[in-house]
């Protein structure tokens, strides 16, 4: 970093807010994707006013600025691919207010998801979109990536819970969008334009979030299937049944095998496991919904059903699902975790397609995900030091995306485009839509300083 | 309309698709607001391709184009304030597909809400955001205005159910946005930018809508209160109680009196009535939720509770609420229906404020609305031929907006800005946000041909 600019940045954030130490630069060179690139410096910011000053400077000097929460993103969004300034928002971690009767929490961008959960718990409330990295991920990161998670089928994604924002624009202007009310149709929907924008349009510093009462009762079951098609049909029929489970998770054979090889969970080595949870205010409600789901499982030739009779048993049933990512991440030197999403009726075809793609490309793919909203996570395991396997991984990835789009699906249900999926944007989107996305980027950030190189936006 | 342009338009839509008859021009001069202005002509369009040709022509000739569904809007959005072409989309009324297992319906913009409801009913599914004009309003209108309605507190608004769009841009390009999946974070959220954009950015011709299973059981009760503050406290406490009723409607004293004067419903003439509905899959679930709500009512000194014991009784309890708008609309020669929305904790203050504003301005205001999401509908009744009353109405409106904003609220929860609230946008929004809204308008519609003069966007 140029000494003059460095001095100016230190003037804004203080010595303690600035780093260009090698070890920090290495830390800030990656997120949870396979991409790596070092920034020129990183700043810990404390306020929207500091962010404003930094952006004004960066905009004048044409220096890239990359916002960062906890760096748990899986698509390379937080990787400073063109160097520049990493803006670490994790110090802006204040829960500003909670108003239960207004169903709203106002938080700074750096608040960790589980900190908000802790604050809401005494009231019996929660923030539904839990991306499953809840003890680490920041709410600002969740908003800027539109994080999904385990409860998407019933509760939607982060987008559905963002009422208003404080955003710093690339020219340093601080903007308030949206409202503090449950409903508003006053002017264009700027708020949700920023949700999922991956830090390319502005830096979100504060959010008005809608919160929900947490239904106190749940019912949890696990079903195993010997046939992929049967499991897929069961998912479709649940959708038809009038029930929306609060979770409907799927684990494929390779995921199950990997879990058994690496834990003592001792799962039945079947083709597919489906984990289902229903929720409500009364036991009758959760049981009624569960009985419909289990009838569907039986009708579709499930091998075995385990139904939790206590909280502890429910936790046990969840263990396999919750351990999947970590287990698979350790098996080979490298992995990529995809999150293609298809219409629910296409889940069986997608699962079979993933198998065929793995075989055709001679690579290991283990799949799990959120069957309830069609969101599958094929995790491709490979040796990143073996050029052959890297090539195969890349071919398999491209085929996965193509198949998803052919089935009416999307490249990404919840992980975002970032760097990983940028080359595939044309597969999914209409050229007119891509053109308008680039035009919107240019409108908000004419000098392309905010997280440049992401999302296939035109430079 | 210039003869050359008229001929070109007829070339696109045929003789039967074109009108500039006086009687039609009068019909197209108004919507459900108090605004009136005649267009130069109106077109009945049949396809996105026709819309594209029309927009290309209009864009070259700089002629305003105003999209129109059923004209049920309450803010003047469909009023052609600068004349030009009214684009009537009501003939594009095809339900293209319904896929229950994918939780999706694809519909053209002109499909009437209740037609979709009818098509979904056999499956036990519904499209939750019902704006209460369900037998008339078009789904395209609902999308473009982000319609709310009776179920907002539990089910959200139209925005939460739009997955993808076909949109014709002002330059004639036809664009697909979004996806056919429950979740997607692929690129900028263009879809929801169009939702609520009031026809100023593009013409929405087709929509992918998310649909829900309809919980089969409901429980309905009505409570009366002699004290506004008690009713307000009850609403707040319901929010705290962990329950989200599927409806929580409020009727104020002047609404109740007007209903009694004009129907034979014979309501108790109290200060406030609260109508509440809970839903679920089992009777236990709806009863449990209702018992919590009724406990809150009792604790807050309600005078009387009527609890429906049959579907017929529930329908009877709903009658007062459902009749309010129509009854109030007939009392005086003119009315405006506002829909200020405040944080739920501010409902009592807002209700008291409305009373004070009515007295101060010597005008009649009857209030009802959706207490469950803070959305109140003060309906101002006046004689539009009496300049004094018109002046008072305008002063009262301005005061209502100011009070709503002062209480942390918004100008409009579900009716939109249009012409009626355009002068007040500055009250609510940050100048930076207003500037960005105008810039977005300019980006999509540089010649300002689409529904010009609405939403306080800069020309």
Short mmCIF file of C-alpha atoms in Angstrom, two decimals, chain B:
data_model
loop_
_atom_site.label_atom_id
_atom_site.label_comp_id
_atom_site.label_asym_id
_atom_site.label_seq_id
_atom_site.Cartn_x
_atom_site.Cartn_y
_atom_site.Cartn_z
CA UNK B 1 -53.32 10.57 -30.86
CA UNK B 2 -51.32 11.49 -33.97
CA UNK B 3 -52.72 9.56 -36.98
CA UNK B 4 -49.33 8.13 -37.93
CA UNK B 5 -48.77 6.77 -34.44
CA UNK B 6 -52.35 5.53 -34.24
CA UNK B 7 -51.84 3.58 -37.45
CA UNK B 8 -48.59 2.10 -36.15
CA UNK B 9 -50.30 1.05 -32.91
CA UNK B 10 -53.17 -0.57 -34.80
CA UNK B 11 -50.59 -2.42 -36.89
CA UNK B 12 -49.35 -3.95 -33.64
CA UNK B 13 -52.57 -4.74 -31.75
CA UNK B 14 -55.16 -4.77 -34.53
CA UNK B 15 -58.30 -2.61 -34.80
CA UNK B 16 -59.92 -4.58 -31.98
CA UNK B 17 -56.97 -3.87 -29.68
CA UNK B 18 -57.10 -0.09 -30.05
CA UNK B 19 -59.50 2.52 -28.71
CA UNK B 20 -59.64 6.26 -28.41
CA UNK B 21 -63.43 6.47 -27.97
CA UNK B 22 -64.43 9.13 -25.49
CA UNK B 23 -66.28 6.69 -23.27
CA UNK B 24 -63.23 4.43 -23.04
CA UNK B 25 -60.96 7.41 -22.42
CA UNK B 26 -63.18 8.40 -19.49
CA UNK B 27 -63.10 4.83 -18.15
CA UNK B 28 -59.32 4.80 -18.33
CA UNK B 29 -59.01 8.21 -16.71
CA UNK B 30 -59.38 6.95 -13.16
CA UNK B 31 -58.55 4.21 -10.70
CA UNK B 32 -59.77 3.86 -7.09
CA UNK B 33 -58.02 7.08 -6.03
CA UNK B 34 -59.41 10.60 -6.35
CA UNK B 35 -57.17 11.35 -9.37
CA UNK B 36 -58.54 11.69 -12.91
CA UNK B 37 -56.82 12.28 -16.24
CA UNK B 38 -57.68 11.00 -19.71
CA UNK B 39 -55.22 9.08 -21.86
CA UNK B 40 -54.84 9.61 -25.62
CA UNK B 41 -55.69 6.01 -26.34
CA UNK B 42 -55.81 2.57 -24.74
CA UNK B 43 -54.58 -0.76 -26.04
CA UNK B 44 -55.60 -4.29 -25.14
CA UNK B 45 -52.46 -6.34 -25.45
CA UNK B 46 -52.19 -10.09 -25.89
CA UNK B 47 -48.48 -10.86 -25.61
CA UNK B 48 -45.07 -9.68 -24.42
CA UNK B 49 -44.08 -9.32 -28.06
CA UNK B 50 -46.88 -6.81 -28.65
CA UNK B 51 -45.86 -4.93 -25.51
CA UNK B 52 -42.31 -4.88 -26.83
CA UNK B 53 -43.35 -3.38 -30.17
CA UNK B 54 -45.51 -0.79 -28.45
CA UNK B 55 -42.73 0.26 -26.09
CA UNK B 56 -40.22 0.57 -28.92
CA UNK B 57 -42.61 2.88 -30.74
CA UNK B 58 -43.49 4.88 -27.63
CA UNK B 59 -39.84 5.20 -26.69
CA UNK B 60 -39.01 6.59 -30.12
CA UNK B 61 -41.99 8.92 -30.13
CA UNK B 62 -41.62 9.86 -26.44
CA UNK B 63 -45.20 8.92 -25.62
CA UNK B 64 -46.07 8.00 -22.02
CA UNK B 65 -47.19 4.39 -21.48
CA UNK B 66 -49.25 3.53 -18.41
CA UNK B 67 -49.77 -0.15 -17.60
CA UNK B 68 -53.14 -1.07 -16.14
CA UNK B 69 -54.55 -4.23 -14.57
CA UNK B 70 -58.00 -3.83 -13.03
CA UNK B 71 -57.58 -0.22 -11.98
CA UNK B 72 -58.25 -1.04 -8.31
CA UNK B 73 -55.21 0.88 -7.08
CA UNK B 74 -55.84 3.52 -4.42
CA UNK B 75 -52.97 5.91 -5.11
CA UNK B 76 -53.46 6.97 -8.70
CA UNK B 77 -50.75 4.73 -10.18
CA UNK B 78 -52.90 3.78 -13.17
CA UNK B 79 -54.03 7.36 -13.87
CA UNK B 80 -52.41 8.70 -17.08
CA UNK B 81 -51.57 12.05 -15.61
CA UNK B 82 -49.57 13.08 -18.71
CA UNK B 83 -51.94 11.35 -21.16
CA UNK B 84 -50.37 8.87 -23.58
CA UNK B 85 -51.14 5.19 -24.02
CA UNK B 86 -52.91 3.09 -21.38
CA UNK B 87 -51.71 -0.48 -21.76
CA UNK B 88 -54.53 -2.70 -20.55
CA UNK B 89 -53.08 -6.09 -19.58
CA UNK B 90 -56.37 -7.70 -18.57
CA UNK B 91 -56.52 -9.83 -21.73
CA UNK B 92 -53.25 -11.52 -20.80
CA UNK B 93 -55.15 -13.69 -18.37
CA UNK B 94 -53.76 -17.17 -18.84
CA UNK B 95 -52.64 -19.39 -15.97
CA UNK B 96 -49.69 -20.92 -17.79
CA UNK B 97 -48.87 -23.70 -15.35
CA UNK B 98 -49.39 -24.88 -11.82
CA UNK B 99 -46.91 -27.28 -10.27
CA UNK B 100 -47.97 -28.19 -6.76
CA UNK B 101 -44.87 -30.27 -5.98
CA UNK B 102 -42.69 -27.33 -7.04
CA UNK B 103 -44.89 -24.91 -5.07
CA UNK B 104 -45.17 -22.69 -8.12
CA UNK B 105 -47.71 -21.13 -10.47
CA UNK B 106 -46.71 -19.34 -13.66
CA UNK B 107 -49.30 -16.76 -14.64
CA UNK B 108 -49.75 -13.90 -17.06
CA UNK B 109 -50.09 -10.41 -15.61
CA UNK B 110 -53.82 -10.10 -16.26
CA UNK B 111 -54.95 -13.16 -14.31
CA UNK B 112 -57.44 -12.16 -11.61
CA UNK B 113 -56.42 -13.13 -8.08
CA UNK B 114 -59.54 -15.21 -7.44
CA UNK B 115 -59.05 -17.14 -10.71
CA UNK B 116 -55.73 -18.38 -9.41
CA UNK B 117 -57.38 -19.14 -6.06
CA UNK B 118 -60.03 -21.20 -7.84
CA UNK B 119 -57.38 -23.13 -9.75
CA UNK B 120 -55.38 -23.84 -6.58
CA UNK B 121 -58.30 -24.77 -4.33
CA UNK B 122 -58.68 -28.40 -5.48
CA UNK B 123 -55.08 -29.01 -4.36
CA UNK B 124 -55.59 -27.38 -0.96
CA UNK B 125 -53.16 -24.63 -1.95
CA UNK B 126 -53.46 -20.84 -2.06
CA UNK B 127 -51.60 -17.66 -2.97
CA UNK B 128 -51.36 -16.01 0.46
CA UNK B 129 -51.20 -12.24 -0.20
CA UNK B 130 -54.89 -11.46 -0.70
CA UNK B 131 -55.40 -7.70 -1.06
CA UNK B 132 -59.15 -8.00 -0.30
CA UNK B 133 -60.10 -6.94 -3.84
CA UNK B 134 -59.59 -10.55 -4.83
CA UNK B 135 -62.47 -10.93 -7.29
CA UNK B 136 -61.32 -7.97 -9.36
CA UNK B 137 -57.62 -7.23 -8.95
CA UNK B 138 -55.08 -8.70 -11.34
CA UNK B 139 -51.99 -10.51 -10.15
CA UNK B 140 -49.84 -8.26 -12.33
CA UNK B 141 -51.27 -5.28 -10.49
CA UNK B 142 -50.61 -7.00 -7.18
CA UNK B 143 -46.99 -7.61 -8.14
CA UNK B 144 -46.31 -4.16 -9.51
CA UNK B 145 -47.80 -2.55 -6.38
CA UNK B 146 -46.55 -5.20 -3.93
CA UNK B 147 -50.08 -5.68 -2.62
CA UNK B 148 -50.50 -6.60 1.04
CA UNK B 149 -53.78 -7.55 2.63
CA UNK B 150 -55.45 -9.37 5.44
CA UNK B 151 -52.86 -12.09 6.03
CA UNK B 152 -49.75 -9.89 6.07
CA UNK B 153 -48.80 -10.38 9.71
CA UNK B 154 -48.34 -14.13 9.30
CA UNK B 155 -47.86 -14.55 5.56
CA UNK B 156 -46.12 -11.38 4.39
CA UNK B 157 -46.91 -9.48 1.21
CA UNK B 158 -46.79 -10.17 -2.54
CA UNK B 159 -43.05 -9.49 -2.62
CA UNK B 160 -42.39 -12.62 -0.58
CA UNK B 161 -44.09 -14.79 -3.23
CA UNK B 162 -42.55 -13.59 -6.51
CA UNK B 163 -39.76 -15.87 -7.76
CA UNK B 164 -39.25 -14.61 -11.27
CA UNK B 165 -40.66 -12.30 -13.91
CA UNK B 166 -40.92 -11.66 -17.59
CA UNK B 167 -40.56 -7.92 -18.03
CA UNK B 168 -40.57 -5.73 -21.12
CA UNK B 169 -38.14 -2.84 -20.76
CA UNK B 170 -38.89 0.63 -22.16
CA UNK B 171 -36.55 0.01 -25.12
CA UNK B 172 -38.60 -3.06 -26.02
CA UNK B 173 -36.19 -5.71 -24.78
CA UNK B 174 -37.91 -8.66 -23.13
CA UNK B 175 -36.12 -9.76 -19.97
CA UNK B 176 -36.42 -12.82 -17.72
CA UNK B 177 -35.51 -12.29 -14.08
CA UNK B 178 -35.24 -14.62 -11.12
CA UNK B 179 -35.79 -18.35 -11.17
CA UNK B 180 -38.27 -21.19 -10.99
CA UNK B 181 -36.84 -22.40 -7.71
CA UNK B 182 -37.74 -21.67 -4.10
CA UNK B 183 -34.30 -20.17 -3.50
CA UNK B 184 -31.77 -18.43 -5.68
CA UNK B 185 -28.95 -15.96 -5.02
CA UNK B 186 -27.67 -15.78 -8.54
CA UNK B 187 -26.86 -12.17 -9.35
CA UNK B 188 -28.72 -9.04 -8.34
CA UNK B 189 -32.29 -9.30 -7.17
CA UNK B 190 -33.92 -7.75 -10.27
CA UNK B 191 -37.21 -9.51 -9.59
CA UNK B 192 -37.98 -7.73 -6.35
CA UNK B 193 -36.81 -4.41 -7.74
CA UNK B 194 -39.78 -4.59 -10.12
CA UNK B 195 -42.17 -5.68 -7.36
CA UNK B 196 -43.72 -2.46 -6.08
CA UNK B 197 -42.16 -0.32 -8.84
CA UNK B 198 -45.62 0.86 -9.95
CA UNK B 199 -45.00 0.30 -13.64
CA UNK B 200 -42.25 2.88 -13.81
CA UNK B 201 -39.33 0.56 -14.69
CA UNK B 202 -40.79 -2.00 -17.07
CA UNK B 203 -44.02 -3.78 -17.97
CA UNK B 204 -44.40 -7.08 -16.12
CA UNK B 205 -46.11 -9.57 -18.43
CA UNK B 206 -45.59 -12.91 -16.67
CA UNK B 207 -44.76 -14.05 -13.14
CA UNK B 208 -43.46 -17.16 -11.36
CA UNK B 209 -45.36 -17.16 -8.08
CA UNK B 210 -44.67 -19.22 -4.97
CA UNK B 211 -47.78 -20.90 -3.57
CA UNK B 212 -48.52 -22.34 -0.13
CA UNK B 213 -50.60 -25.17 1.25
CA UNK B 214 -53.60 -23.68 3.04
CA UNK B 215 -53.82 -24.70 6.69
CA UNK B 216 -57.22 -26.38 6.90
CA UNK B 217 -58.30 -25.20 10.35
CA UNK B 218 -59.05 -21.73 11.62
CA UNK B 219 -60.39 -20.23 14.80
CA UNK B 220 -62.05 -16.80 14.78
CA UNK B 221 -63.00 -14.37 17.56
CA UNK B 222 -64.07 -10.79 17.95
CA UNK B 223 -63.35 -8.63 21.00
CA UNK B 224 -64.67 -5.20 21.88
CA UNK B 225 -62.88 -2.54 23.90
CA UNK B 226 -64.14 0.66 25.52
CA UNK B 227 -60.67 2.11 25.68
CA UNK B 228 -58.33 2.68 22.76
CA UNK B 229 -55.24 2.28 24.92
CA UNK B 230 -56.43 -1.10 26.21
CA UNK B 231 -56.94 -2.36 22.67
CA UNK B 232 -53.52 -1.06 21.65
CA UNK B 233 -51.92 -2.74 24.63
CA UNK B 234 -53.67 -5.98 23.71
CA UNK B 235 -52.18 -5.83 20.20
CA UNK B 236 -48.70 -5.27 21.62
CA UNK B 237 -49.09 -8.12 24.06
CA UNK B 238 -50.23 -10.52 21.35
CA UNK B 239 -46.99 -9.70 19.54
CA UNK B 240 -45.11 -10.53 22.75
CA UNK B 241 -47.06 -13.72 23.35
CA UNK B 242 -45.27 -15.82 20.75
CA UNK B 243 -48.37 -16.12 18.54
CA UNK B 244 -48.71 -14.68 15.04
CA UNK B 245 -52.42 -14.67 14.25
CA UNK B 246 -53.29 -15.32 10.61
CA UNK B 247 -55.38 -12.15 10.86
CA UNK B 248 -55.60 -9.40 13.49
CA UNK B 249 -57.91 -6.69 12.22
CA UNK B 250 -58.96 -3.49 13.93
CA UNK B 251 -62.08 -1.35 13.54
CA UNK B 252 -62.32 2.07 15.17
CA UNK B 253 -65.41 3.77 16.59
CA UNK B 254 -66.30 5.88 13.55
CA UNK B 255 -66.10 2.83 11.32
CA UNK B 256 -68.38 0.88 13.65
CA UNK B 257 -70.91 3.74 13.81
CA UNK B 258 -70.92 4.08 10.02
CA UNK B 259 -71.47 0.35 9.57
CA UNK B 260 -74.41 0.43 12.00
CA UNK B 261 -75.95 3.41 10.22
CA UNK B 262 -75.74 1.68 6.86
CA UNK B 263 -76.22 -2.04 7.48
CA UNK B 264 -78.24 -4.21 9.81
CA UNK B 265 -75.16 -5.73 11.44
CA UNK B 266 -75.98 -4.04 14.72
CA UNK B 267 -72.48 -3.90 16.13
CA UNK B 268 -71.80 -2.93 19.73
CA UNK B 269 -70.90 0.77 19.59
CA UNK B 270 -67.57 0.57 21.32
CA UNK B 271 -64.28 2.39 20.91
CA UNK B 272 -62.45 -0.46 19.18
CA UNK B 273 -63.19 -3.93 17.84
CA UNK B 274 -60.42 -6.47 17.25
CA UNK B 275 -61.05 -9.41 14.95
CA UNK B 276 -58.59 -12.26 15.26
CA UNK B 277 -58.08 -15.48 13.35
CA UNK B 278 -55.56 -18.23 14.06
CA UNK B 279 -54.80 -21.07 11.70
CA UNK B 280 -53.13 -24.48 11.66
CA UNK B 281 -53.50 -28.13 10.70
CA UNK B 282 -55.32 -29.17 13.88
CA UNK B 283 -58.07 -27.80 16.05
CA UNK B 284 -55.74 -28.06 19.05
CA UNK B 285 -53.27 -25.73 17.32
CA UNK B 286 -55.80 -23.04 16.41
CA UNK B 287 -57.49 -23.31 19.83
CA UNK B 288 -54.21 -23.10 21.70
CA UNK B 289 -53.21 -19.94 19.85
CA UNK B 290 -56.69 -18.46 20.27
CA UNK B 291 -56.69 -19.15 24.01
CA UNK B 292 -53.48 -17.16 24.38
CA UNK B 293 -54.95 -14.28 22.39
CA UNK B 294 -58.20 -14.28 24.39
CA UNK B 295 -56.26 -14.29 27.66
CA UNK B 296 -54.49 -11.16 26.46
CA UNK B 297 -57.84 -9.56 25.57
CA UNK B 298 -59.26 -10.32 29.01
CA UNK B 299 -56.19 -9.05 30.80
CA UNK B 300 -56.58 -5.79 28.92
CA UNK B 301 -60.17 -5.10 29.93
CA UNK B 302 -62.01 -6.09 26.81
CA UNK B 303 -65.75 -5.62 27.20
CA UNK B 304 -66.96 -8.68 25.34
CA UNK B 305 -65.61 -11.62 23.33
CA UNK B 306 -67.52 -13.47 20.63
CA UNK B 307 -65.93 -16.70 19.54
CA UNK B 308 -67.18 -18.41 16.41
CA UNK B 309 -68.19 -22.03 16.89
CA UNK B 310 -68.87 -22.71 13.21
CA UNK B 311 -67.77 -21.57 9.78
CA UNK B 312 -70.99 -19.57 9.46
CA UNK B 313 -70.37 -17.78 12.73
CA UNK B 314 -66.82 -16.99 11.62
CA UNK B 315 -68.17 -15.51 8.38
CA UNK B 316 -70.58 -13.39 10.42
CA UNK B 317 -67.77 -12.06 12.57
CA UNK B 318 -65.82 -11.13 9.44
CA UNK B 319 -68.80 -9.26 7.94
CA UNK B 320 -68.21 -6.00 9.77
CA UNK B 321 -64.57 -5.88 8.69
CA UNK B 322 -65.28 -6.83 5.10
CA UNK B 323 -68.03 -4.27 4.73
CA UNK B 324 -66.05 -1.32 6.10
CA UNK B 325 -64.53 0.05 2.90
CA UNK B 326 -67.71 -0.12 0.86
CA UNK B 327 -69.89 1.39 3.59
CA UNK B 328 -67.51 4.26 4.21
CA UNK B 329 -67.09 4.89 0.49
CA UNK B 330 -70.81 5.68 0.14
CA UNK B 331 -71.28 8.03 3.07
CA UNK B 332 -69.97 11.23 1.49
CA UNK B 333 -69.39 12.28 -2.10
CA UNK B 334 -65.65 11.72 -1.80
CA UNK B 335 -63.11 9.84 0.26
CA UNK B 336 -59.43 9.02 0.40
CA UNK B 337 -58.23 5.80 1.95
CA UNK B 338 -54.79 6.07 3.54
CA UNK B 339 -52.62 3.21 4.67
CA UNK B 340 -50.01 4.54 6.99
CA UNK B 341 -48.10 1.81 8.77
CA UNK B 342 -46.32 2.11 12.09
CA UNK B 343 -44.38 -0.20 14.39
CA UNK B 344 -47.03 -2.21 16.23
CA UNK B 345 -46.18 -0.62 19.58
CA UNK B 346 -47.23 2.76 18.15
CA UNK B 347 -50.75 1.73 17.15
CA UNK B 348 -52.45 3.33 20.18
CA UNK B 349 -50.61 6.61 19.63
CA UNK B 350 -51.47 6.52 15.94
CA UNK B 351 -55.16 5.87 16.65
CA UNK B 352 -55.31 8.71 19.16
CA UNK B 353 -53.42 10.90 16.71
CA UNK B 354 -55.95 10.18 13.95
CA UNK B 355 -58.76 11.28 16.30
CA UNK B 356 -56.95 14.50 17.14
CA UNK B 357 -56.19 15.22 13.48
CA UNK B 358 -59.83 14.71 12.52
CA UNK B 359 -61.01 17.10 15.24
CA UNK B 360 -58.32 19.68 14.56
CA UNK B 361 -59.19 19.75 10.86
CA UNK B 362 -62.92 19.45 11.30
CA UNK B 363 -63.18 16.40 9.06
CA UNK B 364 -64.55 12.89 9.38
CA UNK B 365 -62.01 10.07 9.55
CA UNK B 366 -63.00 6.44 10.10
CA UNK B 367 -60.19 3.98 10.79
CA UNK B 368 -59.75 0.25 10.35
CA UNK B 369 -56.89 -1.92 9.23
CA UNK B 370 -54.40 -4.66 9.87
CA UNK B 371 -53.25 -4.28 13.46
CA UNK B 372 -51.11 -7.40 13.16
CA UNK B 373 -48.60 -5.62 10.98
CA UNK B 374 -49.21 -2.04 12.08
CA UNK B 375 -51.07 -1.12 8.90
CA UNK B 376 -53.95 1.30 9.53
CA UNK B 377 -56.45 2.54 6.98
CA UNK B 378 -57.83 5.93 8.02
CA UNK B 379 -60.56 6.64 5.49
CA UNK B 380 -61.16 10.40 5.18
CA UNK B 381 -64.72 11.23 4.18
CA UNK B 382 -65.47 14.63 2.66
CA UNK B 383 -67.57 16.57 0.23
CA UNK B 384 -65.36 17.14 -2.79
CA UNK B 385 -67.59 19.98 -3.99
CA UNK B 386 -66.96 22.00 -0.83
CA UNK B 387 -63.60 23.81 -1.14
CA UNK B 388 -63.39 24.18 2.63
CA UNK B 389 -63.67 20.41 3.14
CA UNK B 390 -61.18 19.75 0.37
CA UNK B 391 -58.72 22.05 2.12
CA UNK B 392 -59.37 20.32 5.44
CA UNK B 393 -58.93 16.91 3.85
CA UNK B 394 -55.57 17.96 2.47
CA UNK B 395 -54.39 19.37 5.75
CA UNK B 396 -55.50 16.23 7.58
CA UNK B 397 -53.72 13.98 5.06
CA UNK B 398 -50.48 15.87 5.49
CA UNK B 399 -50.78 15.62 9.26
CA UNK B 400 -51.47 11.88 9.07
CA UNK B 401 -48.32 11.31 7.04
CA UNK B 402 -46.25 13.46 9.33
CA UNK B 403 -47.48 11.65 12.42
CA UNK B 404 -46.79 8.25 10.87
CA UNK B 405 -43.22 9.22 10.01
CA UNK B 406 -42.72 10.78 13.46
CA UNK B 407 -43.77 7.47 15.02
CA UNK B 408 -41.19 5.56 12.95
CA UNK B 409 -43.74 4.56 10.33
CA UNK B 410 -44.11 4.71 6.58
CA UNK B 411 -46.41 6.62 4.20
CA UNK B 412 -47.82 3.44 2.76
CA UNK B 413 -47.93 -0.16 3.86
CA UNK B 414 -49.60 -1.59 0.79
CA UNK B 415 -51.32 1.00 -1.44
CA UNK B 416 -48.18 2.55 -2.89
CA UNK B 417 -47.03 6.08 -3.65
CA UNK B 418 -48.49 6.77 -7.11
CA UNK B 419 -49.72 10.35 -7.35
CA UNK B 420 -51.33 10.62 -3.93
CA UNK B 421 -48.25 10.30 -1.77
CA UNK B 422 -45.62 11.56 -4.19
CA UNK B 423 -45.48 15.02 -2.55
CA UNK B 424 -44.66 13.37 0.79
CA UNK B 425 -41.77 11.10 -0.23
CA UNK B 426 -39.25 13.60 1.20
CA UNK B 427 -40.88 13.29 4.61
CA UNK B 428 -39.99 9.62 4.78
CA UNK B 429 -36.88 9.11 2.74
CA UNK B 430 -33.29 10.06 3.05
CA UNK B 431 -32.25 12.38 0.14
CA UNK B 432 -29.58 9.85 -0.88
CA UNK B 433 -32.20 7.10 -1.18
CA UNK B 434 -34.48 9.39 -3.20
CA UNK B 435 -31.58 10.26 -5.44
CA UNK B 436 -30.77 6.59 -6.03
CA UNK B 437 -34.42 5.84 -6.81
CA UNK B 438 -34.44 8.54 -9.48
CA UNK B 439 -31.12 7.24 -10.84
CA UNK B 440 -32.53 3.71 -11.11
CA UNK B 441 -35.55 5.09 -12.94
CA UNK B 442 -33.25 6.94 -15.33
CA UNK B 443 -31.18 3.80 -15.89
CA UNK B 444 -34.15 1.66 -16.87
CA UNK B 445 -36.23 4.35 -18.55
CA UNK B 446 -33.98 7.18 -19.77
CA UNK B 447 -36.79 8.84 -21.75
CA UNK B 448 -39.22 8.64 -18.83
CA UNK B 449 -42.00 7.10 -20.90
CA UNK B 450 -43.16 4.54 -18.34
CA UNK B 451 -45.88 5.84 -16.05
CA UNK B 452 -44.26 9.29 -15.77
CA UNK B 453 -45.07 11.66 -12.93
CA UNK B 454 -45.45 8.94 -10.29
CA UNK B 455 -43.57 8.21 -7.08
CA UNK B 456 -41.81 11.62 -6.98
CA UNK B 457 -39.07 10.38 -9.30
CA UNK B 458 -37.04 13.16 -10.87
CA UNK B 459 -37.94 13.84 -14.52
#
